[in-house]
Tab-separated table of C-alpha atoms in Angstrom:
chain	number	residue	atom	x	y	z
A	1	MET	CA	30.797	16.237	33.367
A	2	PHE	CA	30.804	12.770	31.864
A	3	ILE	CA	30.243	10.907	35.128
A	4	VAL	CA	27.589	13.311	36.403
A	5	SER	CA	25.571	13.155	33.169
A	6	ALA	CA	25.849	9.343	32.944
A	7	VAL	CA	24.726	8.812	36.552
A	8	ALA	CA	21.917	11.362	36.165
A	9	LEU	CA	20.622	9.559	33.062
A	10	SER	CA	20.681	6.198	34.879
A	11	LEU	CA	18.744	7.648	37.822
A	12	ILE	CA	16.182	9.085	35.419
A	13	GLY	CA	16.004	5.646	33.856
A	14	LEU	CA	15.254	4.016	37.213
A	15	ALA	CA	12.493	6.523	37.931
A	16	PHE	CA	10.773	6.108	34.581
A	17	VAL	CA	11.196	2.340	34.327
A	18	HIS	CA	9.183	2.286	37.548
A	19	SER	CA	6.579	4.729	36.241
A	20	ALA	CA	6.304	3.441	32.663
A	21	GLY	CA	6.425	-0.272	33.449
A	22	SER	CA	4.341	-0.467	36.617
A	23	TYR	CA	0.981	-1.247	34.994
A	24	TRP	CA	2.393	-3.317	32.112
A	25	GLY	CA	4.356	-5.445	34.590
A	26	ALA	CA	1.357	-5.912	36.873
A	27	VAL	CA	-0.793	-7.149	33.975
A	28	HIS	CA	1.674	-9.250	31.967
A	29	TYR	CA	4.292	-10.278	34.558
A	30	ALA	CA	2.341	-10.486	37.799
A	31	ASP	CA	4.319	-13.554	38.931
A	32	SER	CA	7.706	-12.149	37.945
A	33	ILE	CA	10.151	-9.792	39.645
A	34	PRO	CA	8.987	-6.153	39.148
A	35	PHE	CA	10.795	-4.174	36.467
A	36	ILE	CA	12.131	-1.607	38.926
A	37	VAL	CA	13.740	-4.307	41.104
A	38	LYS	CA	15.457	-5.899	38.101
A	39	GLN	CA	16.538	-2.527	36.759
A	40	GLY	CA	17.954	-1.603	40.158
A	41	ILE	CA	20.021	-4.801	40.121
A	42	TYR	CA	21.133	-4.144	36.533
A	43	THR	CA	22.142	-0.575	37.428
A	44	ALA	CA	24.159	-1.584	40.490
A	45	VAL	CA	25.953	-4.384	38.609
A	46	SER	CA	26.559	-2.185	35.536
A	47	ILE	CA	28.066	0.705	37.499
A	48	GLY	CA	30.156	-1.776	39.494
A	49	ILE	CA	31.538	-3.289	36.275
A	50	ALA	CA	32.214	0.209	34.924
A	51	LEU	CA	34.226	1.093	38.026
A	52	VAL	CA	36.287	-2.103	37.683
A	53	ILE	CA	36.988	-1.314	34.030
A	54	MET	CA	37.851	2.263	34.934
A	55	LYS	CA	40.479	1.163	37.479
A	56	SER	CA	41.823	-1.970	35.780
A	57	PRO	CA	45.107	-1.692	33.834
A	58	LEU	CA	43.859	-4.548	31.610
A	59	THR	CA	41.513	-2.084	29.857
A	60	SER	CA	44.519	-0.545	28.071
A	61	TYR	CA	45.867	-3.872	26.767
A	62	PRO	CA	44.984	-4.877	23.164
A	63	LYS	CA	44.927	-8.580	24.179
A	64	THR	CA	42.027	-7.850	26.547
A	65	TRP	CA	39.926	-6.575	23.666
A	66	THR	CA	40.946	-9.475	21.417
A	67	VAL	CA	39.747	-12.001	24.010
A	68	PHE	CA	36.533	-10.025	24.608
A	69	TYR	CA	35.835	-9.738	20.872
A	70	PHE	CA	36.194	-13.460	20.105
A	71	ALA	CA	34.249	-14.422	23.261
A	72	MET	CA	31.343	-12.308	21.987
A	73	ILE	CA	31.627	-13.904	18.530
A	74	LEU	CA	31.230	-17.311	20.168
A	75	LEU	CA	28.134	-16.085	22.019
A	76	LEU	CA	26.693	-14.720	18.761
A	77	VAL	CA	27.120	-18.190	17.266
A	78	ALA	CA	25.659	-19.849	20.369
A	79	VAL	CA	22.536	-17.678	20.327
A	80	LEU	CA	21.671	-19.053	16.869
A	81	ILE	CA	21.709	-22.667	18.114
A	82	PRO	CA	18.196	-24.008	18.852
A	83	GLY	CA	17.790	-24.731	22.546
A	84	ILE	CA	20.338	-22.084	23.543
A	85	GLY	CA	18.989	-19.003	21.801
A	86	VAL	CA	15.564	-17.692	22.819
A	87	VAL	CA	13.156	-16.159	20.290
A	88	ARG	CA	11.441	-12.912	21.317
A	89	ASN	CA	9.472	-10.576	19.057
A	90	GLY	CA	10.582	-12.520	15.999
A	91	SER	CA	14.334	-12.403	16.735
A	92	GLN	CA	16.534	-15.149	18.164
A	93	SER	CA	18.771	-12.740	20.053
A	94	TRP	CA	18.778	-13.833	23.707
A	95	ILE	CA	20.323	-16.514	25.888
A	96	ALA	CA	18.120	-17.319	28.891
A	97	LEU	CA	19.795	-17.330	32.324
A	98	GLY	CA	16.982	-18.192	34.738
A	99	PRO	CA	14.857	-15.084	35.401
A	100	PHE	CA	17.393	-12.974	33.489
A	101	SER	CA	18.617	-13.031	29.887
A	102	LEU	CA	21.713	-12.042	27.921
A	103	GLN	CA	21.743	-10.350	24.505
A	104	PRO	CA	25.186	-10.892	22.906
A	105	ALA	CA	24.465	-8.421	20.069
A	106	GLU	CA	24.614	-5.608	22.633
A	107	PHE	CA	27.995	-6.574	24.080
A	108	VAL	CA	29.653	-7.220	20.722
A	109	LYS	CA	29.248	-3.524	19.836
A	110	VAL	CA	31.667	-2.571	22.616
A	111	ALA	CA	33.946	-5.523	21.842
A	112	LEU	CA	34.229	-4.543	18.176
A	113	ILE	CA	35.020	-0.902	18.968
A	114	GLY	CA	37.801	-1.922	21.358
A	115	LYS	CA	39.273	-4.535	19.026
A	116	LEU	CA	39.053	-2.315	15.933
A	117	ALA	CA	40.684	0.644	17.702
A	118	CYS	CA	43.594	-1.540	18.842
A	119	SER	CA	43.885	-3.042	15.346
A	120	MET	CA	44.094	0.449	13.839
A	121	ASP	CA	46.900	1.339	16.228
A	122	LYS	CA	48.731	-1.828	15.228
A	123	THR	CA	48.647	-1.162	11.473
A	124	GLY	CA	50.175	2.283	11.962
A	125	LYS	CA	49.459	5.663	10.420
A	126	LYS	CA	51.195	5.057	7.090
A	127	LYS	CA	49.133	2.028	6.182
A	128	VAL	CA	45.571	3.001	7.026
A	129	PHE	CA	43.634	0.683	4.710
A	130	HIS	CA	43.651	-2.937	5.789
A	131	TRP	CA	41.280	-5.806	4.922
A	132	GLN	CA	41.502	-7.076	8.494
A	133	HIS	CA	39.424	-4.104	9.630
A	134	PHE	CA	36.526	-5.118	7.399
A	135	GLY	CA	36.703	-8.708	8.523
A	136	LEU	CA	36.395	-7.571	12.130
A	137	ILE	CA	33.266	-5.559	11.237
A	138	LEU	CA	31.554	-7.936	8.814
A	139	LEU	CA	31.806	-11.099	10.943
A	140	PRO	CA	29.666	-9.883	13.884
A	141	ALA	CA	27.410	-7.877	11.532
A	142	ALA	CA	26.570	-11.028	9.563
A	143	LEU	CA	25.890	-13.045	12.723
A	144	ILE	CA	23.634	-10.294	14.107
A	145	MET	CA	21.647	-10.102	10.852
A	146	LEU	CA	21.013	-13.863	11.057
A	147	GLN	CA	19.019	-13.273	14.278
A	148	PRO	CA	17.832	-10.817	12.717
A	149	ASP	CA	18.568	-7.530	14.541
A	150	LEU	CA	18.996	-4.681	12.068
A	151	GLY	CA	19.085	-1.945	14.735
A	152	SER	CA	22.081	-3.384	16.613
A	153	ALA	CA	23.926	-4.088	13.357
A	154	VAL	CA	23.456	-0.508	12.109
A	155	ILE	CA	24.642	1.035	15.402
A	156	MET	CA	27.700	-1.230	15.470
A	157	ILE	CA	28.641	-0.506	11.848
A	158	ILE	CA	28.181	3.281	12.174
A	159	SER	CA	30.360	3.319	15.314
A	160	ALA	CA	33.023	1.310	13.487
A	161	PHE	CA	32.928	3.720	10.529
A	162	VAL	CA	33.503	6.647	12.910
A	163	ILE	CA	36.722	4.919	13.968
A	164	LEU	CA	37.729	4.361	10.327
A	165	PHE	CA	37.036	8.024	9.530
A	166	ILE	CA	39.050	9.392	12.466
A	167	ALA	CA	41.861	6.931	11.662
A	168	GLY	CA	42.283	8.546	8.254
A	169	TYR	CA	40.356	6.453	5.728
A	170	PRO	CA	39.818	8.603	2.567
A	171	LEU	CA	36.475	10.319	1.891
A	172	LYS	CA	36.058	8.527	-1.457
A	173	PHE	CA	36.074	5.272	0.485
A	174	PHE	CA	33.053	6.440	2.510
A	175	THR	CA	31.318	7.579	-0.700
A	176	PHE	CA	31.769	4.074	-2.053
A	177	LEU	CA	30.479	2.627	1.216
A	178	GLY	CA	27.467	4.957	1.120
A	179	VAL	CA	26.444	3.714	-2.334
A	180	GLY	CA	27.045	0.118	-1.278
A	181	GLY	CA	25.121	0.703	1.937
A	182	ILE	CA	22.059	1.957	0.061
A	183	ALA	CA	22.155	-1.106	-2.189
A	184	ALA	CA	22.525	-3.392	0.850
A	185	PHE	CA	19.643	-1.610	2.609
A	186	ILE	CA	17.379	-2.185	-0.406
A	187	ALA	CA	18.446	-5.842	-0.491
A	188	LEU	CA	17.663	-6.254	3.227
A	189	ILE	CA	14.199	-4.780	2.720
A	190	ALA	CA	13.581	-7.106	-0.229
A	191	ALA	CA	14.756	-10.098	1.833
A	192	ALA	CA	12.339	-9.370	4.696
A	193	PRO	CA	8.957	-7.859	3.692
A	194	TYR	CA	8.222	-6.761	7.272
A	195	ARG	CA	10.941	-4.115	6.883
A	196	LEU	CA	9.107	-2.679	3.872
A	197	ASP	CA	5.947	-2.586	5.983
A	198	ARG	CA	7.859	-0.512	8.559
A	199	ILE	CA	8.947	1.934	5.861
A	200	LYS	CA	5.347	2.250	4.674
A	201	SER	CA	4.104	2.797	8.224
A	202	TYR	CA	6.815	5.426	8.714
A	203	ILE	CA	5.586	7.346	5.656
A	204	ASP	CA	1.920	6.970	6.607
A	205	PRO	CA	1.299	5.268	9.981
A	206	TRP	CA	-2.452	5.844	9.623
A	207	ASN	CA	-2.513	3.479	6.648
A	208	ASP	CA	-2.386	0.605	9.159
A	209	PRO	CA	-3.158	2.184	12.571
A	210	LEU	CA	-3.767	-1.141	14.342
A	211	GLY	CA	-0.840	-2.961	12.744
A	212	THR	CA	2.541	-1.650	11.595
A	213	GLY	CA	1.650	1.959	12.424
A	214	PHE	CA	0.374	1.226	15.940
A	215	GLN	CA	3.538	1.868	17.950
A	216	GLY	CA	4.398	5.081	16.128
A	217	ILE	CA	0.891	6.487	16.532
A	218	GLN	CA	0.657	5.586	20.218
A	219	SER	CA	4.068	7.154	20.804
A	220	LEU	CA	2.872	10.443	19.286
A	221	PHE	CA	-0.305	10.200	21.404
A	222	ALA	CA	2.014	10.145	24.426
A	223	ILE	CA	4.334	12.971	23.347
A	224	ALA	CA	1.849	15.458	21.893
A	225	PRO	CA	-0.465	15.980	24.915
A	226	GLY	CA	2.512	16.419	27.263
A	227	GLY	CA	2.672	20.129	26.515
A	228	LEU	CA	5.255	22.253	28.275
A	229	PHE	CA	5.300	20.600	31.712
A	230	GLY	CA	3.578	17.209	31.139
A	231	HIS	CA	0.908	15.388	33.126
A	232	GLY	CA	3.187	14.864	36.130
A	233	TYR	CA	5.317	11.923	37.231
A	234	GLY	CA	3.348	8.667	37.254
A	235	ASN	CA	0.366	10.167	35.408
A	236	SER	CA	1.005	8.783	31.936
A	237	ARG	CA	-2.102	7.580	30.099
A	238	GLN	CA	-0.367	5.686	27.308
A	239	LYS	CA	1.310	3.261	29.725
A	240	TYR	CA	-2.098	1.662	30.411
A	241	LEU	CA	-1.642	-0.932	27.641
A	242	TYR	CA	-1.849	1.583	24.795
A	243	LEU	CA	1.884	1.843	24.119
A	244	PRO	CA	3.377	-1.700	24.036
A	245	GLU	CA	6.113	-2.300	26.647
A	246	PRO	CA	6.581	1.414	27.406
A	247	GLN	CA	9.523	0.727	29.760
A	248	ASN	CA	11.680	-0.424	26.839
A	249	ASP	CA	12.248	1.222	23.453
A	250	PHE	CA	9.514	3.863	23.871
A	251	ILE	CA	10.353	5.044	27.387
A	252	PHE	CA	11.243	8.499	26.050
A	253	SER	CA	7.600	8.866	24.967
A	254	ILE	CA	6.517	8.382	28.597
A	255	ILE	CA	9.157	10.857	29.796
A	256	ALA	CA	7.808	13.451	27.346
A	257	GLU	CA	4.215	12.695	28.366
A	258	GLU	CA	4.841	12.996	32.102
A	259	THR	CA	7.429	15.814	32.154
A	260	GLY	CA	6.533	17.648	28.944
A	261	PHE	CA	8.829	19.604	26.666
A	262	ILE	CA	10.893	20.835	29.624
A	263	GLY	CA	11.658	17.339	30.938
A	264	ALA	CA	12.337	15.863	27.495
A	265	THR	CA	14.691	18.750	26.667
A	266	PHE	CA	16.534	18.258	29.964
A	267	VAL	CA	17.173	14.586	29.098
A	268	LEU	CA	18.346	15.605	25.639
A	269	LEU	CA	20.722	18.195	27.134
A	270	LEU	CA	22.233	15.542	29.424
A	271	PHE	CA	23.107	13.508	26.330
A	272	VAL	CA	24.628	16.627	24.731
A	273	VAL	CA	26.779	17.156	27.841
A	274	LEU	CA	27.793	13.482	27.657
A	275	LEU	CA	28.793	13.899	23.990
A	276	VAL	CA	30.825	17.061	24.625
A	277	ALA	CA	32.572	15.482	27.619
A	278	THR	CA	33.347	12.292	25.666
A	279	PHE	CA	35.058	14.057	22.792
A	280	GLY	CA	36.805	16.367	25.243
A	281	ILE	CA	38.298	13.231	26.798
A	282	ALA	CA	39.088	11.754	23.362
A	283	ILE	CA	41.157	14.679	22.085
A	284	ARG	CA	43.237	14.685	25.273
A	285	THR	CA	44.212	11.005	25.160
A	286	LYS	CA	47.897	10.145	24.784
A	287	ARG	CA	47.818	7.292	22.279
A	288	ARG	CA	46.106	6.762	18.935
A	289	HIS	CA	44.093	3.699	19.896
A	290	GLU	CA	42.838	5.471	23.024
A	291	LEU	CA	41.489	8.336	20.910
A	292	LEU	CA	39.811	5.895	18.512
A	293	MET	CA	38.336	3.807	21.310
A	294	VAL	CA	36.889	6.724	23.277
A	295	ALA	CA	35.475	8.326	20.119
A	296	GLY	CA	33.975	4.993	19.032
A	297	MET	CA	32.361	4.327	22.413
A	298	GLY	CA	30.928	7.847	22.537
A	299	SER	CA	29.633	7.583	18.972
A	300	MET	CA	27.893	4.313	19.789
A	301	ILE	CA	26.039	5.859	22.743
A	302	ILE	CA	25.072	9.058	20.929
A	303	PHE	CA	24.044	7.443	17.636
A	304	GLN	CA	21.868	4.947	19.509
A	305	THR	CA	20.306	7.871	21.392
A	306	PHE	CA	19.605	9.689	18.115
A	307	LEU	CA	18.103	6.545	16.594
A	308	ASN	CA	15.835	5.879	19.590
A	309	MET	CA	14.607	9.469	19.909
A	310	GLY	CA	14.100	9.649	16.145
A	311	VAL	CA	11.904	6.548	16.240
A	312	VAL	CA	9.719	7.619	19.190
A	313	SER	CA	9.179	11.103	17.722
A	314	GLY	CA	8.257	9.799	14.252
A	315	LEU	CA	11.380	11.135	12.519
A	316	LEU	CA	12.698	7.628	11.735
A	317	PRO	CA	11.095	4.240	10.957
A	318	VAL	CA	10.359	2.024	13.944
A	319	THR	CA	13.220	-0.285	14.932
A	320	GLY	CA	14.006	-2.063	18.179
A	321	VAL	CA	16.650	0.199	19.719
A	322	THR	CA	16.838	1.070	23.413
A	323	LEU	CA	17.604	4.496	24.893
A	324	PRO	CA	21.090	4.313	26.497
A	325	PHE	CA	21.219	4.489	30.324
A	326	ILE	CA	17.407	4.847	30.516
A	327	SER	CA	15.505	1.960	28.858
A	328	TYR	CA	14.742	-1.198	30.805
A	329	GLY	CA	17.036	-4.136	30.093
A	330	GLY	CA	20.189	-5.612	31.590
A	331	SER	CA	22.176	-6.217	28.396
A	332	SER	CA	21.527	-2.721	27.064
A	333	LEU	CA	22.381	-1.029	30.362
A	334	MET	CA	25.523	-3.107	30.951
A	335	THR	CA	26.727	-2.410	27.408
A	336	THR	CA	26.281	1.324	27.881
A	337	TRP	CA	28.139	1.281	31.187
A	338	LEU	CA	30.879	-0.933	29.690
A	339	ALA	CA	31.441	1.838	27.153
A	340	ALA	CA	31.219	4.486	29.885
A	341	GLY	CA	33.715	2.605	32.056
A	342	THR	CA	36.170	2.431	29.154
A	343	ILE	CA	35.833	6.168	28.519
A	344	MET	CA	36.335	6.899	32.231
A	345	HIS	CA	39.398	4.634	32.263
A	346	PHE	CA	41.179	6.708	29.642
A	347	ALA	CA	39.998	9.951	31.270
A	348	SER	CA	41.441	8.929	34.653
A	349	ARG	CA	44.580	7.594	32.977
A	350	ARG	CA	45.070	10.924	31.229
A	351	SER	CA	44.619	12.744	34.544
A	352	SER	CA	47.207	10.573	36.280
A	353	ILE	CA	49.678	11.077	33.418
A	354	GLY	CA	49.042	14.834	33.305
């Protein structure tokens, strides 16, 4: 169930990256490699890496995750250095590699989940609370916020808190974190006025329809006319320079426009199947850190899905978060398949033990 749903979502992603990005790519990147060619390369490489992770015994070793975690921390530091990090859409989040680019904030989400799960296993069940856990979370979160990239930081922190919750941290601790989180959220908005503008545009996008409310409005203009069956594959209207970069964060809007309520619901159901399969794998794992790791990886994928779909449908304020398996982008796709490969590793390991 897990593998079938993951592969199906990636194939849907290939189809709609081609449809959604065809006109945008022709206008803005006429001299560059087409989106569908790049996404095909990203998909092949990502699934290949996932298969290696699935079969490799190193995936089960805590030292592997320690090395991966600190390597990603170094890349997060490197991306902030002028001349190494590349600024796009107001964030210094990428490292340029010729025609391709690397976004360390994506990979560190998987690295943190793996490292934190192994760290929880090390501290044992009797001593759940440990300051080391918060150091592991806060270090990459702080580096990501310096870029700044609030969306990636929130997804990473929520996934880490799922691990803390399953590991046995008390509920009063999460109540305290909730109050602190609200205060931190207010402070982040005060520190960057553009975030307040996004909140205002979320409440009333028509207050600034050509500015902060533009993306949200254009997304609804894509979803609403789709009806039950949509306009048909390739017949989106909003991809003709109305919805900015429709192959990225707002690709679900194009899916809803071209395939309607039926197609959008089918994609949503695939994610539900993925979630059910993931936690089915998690509860059948043999060791504590395996349970925590699988649950953390699954939570990362599903929470990011919820955040993306919430944004494109107007339920949440606009933030730059991709749709797992589907949105265009090498770093996002590889991160998702890294998590998928880890989940499949523990599923196959359980099968061989059973």
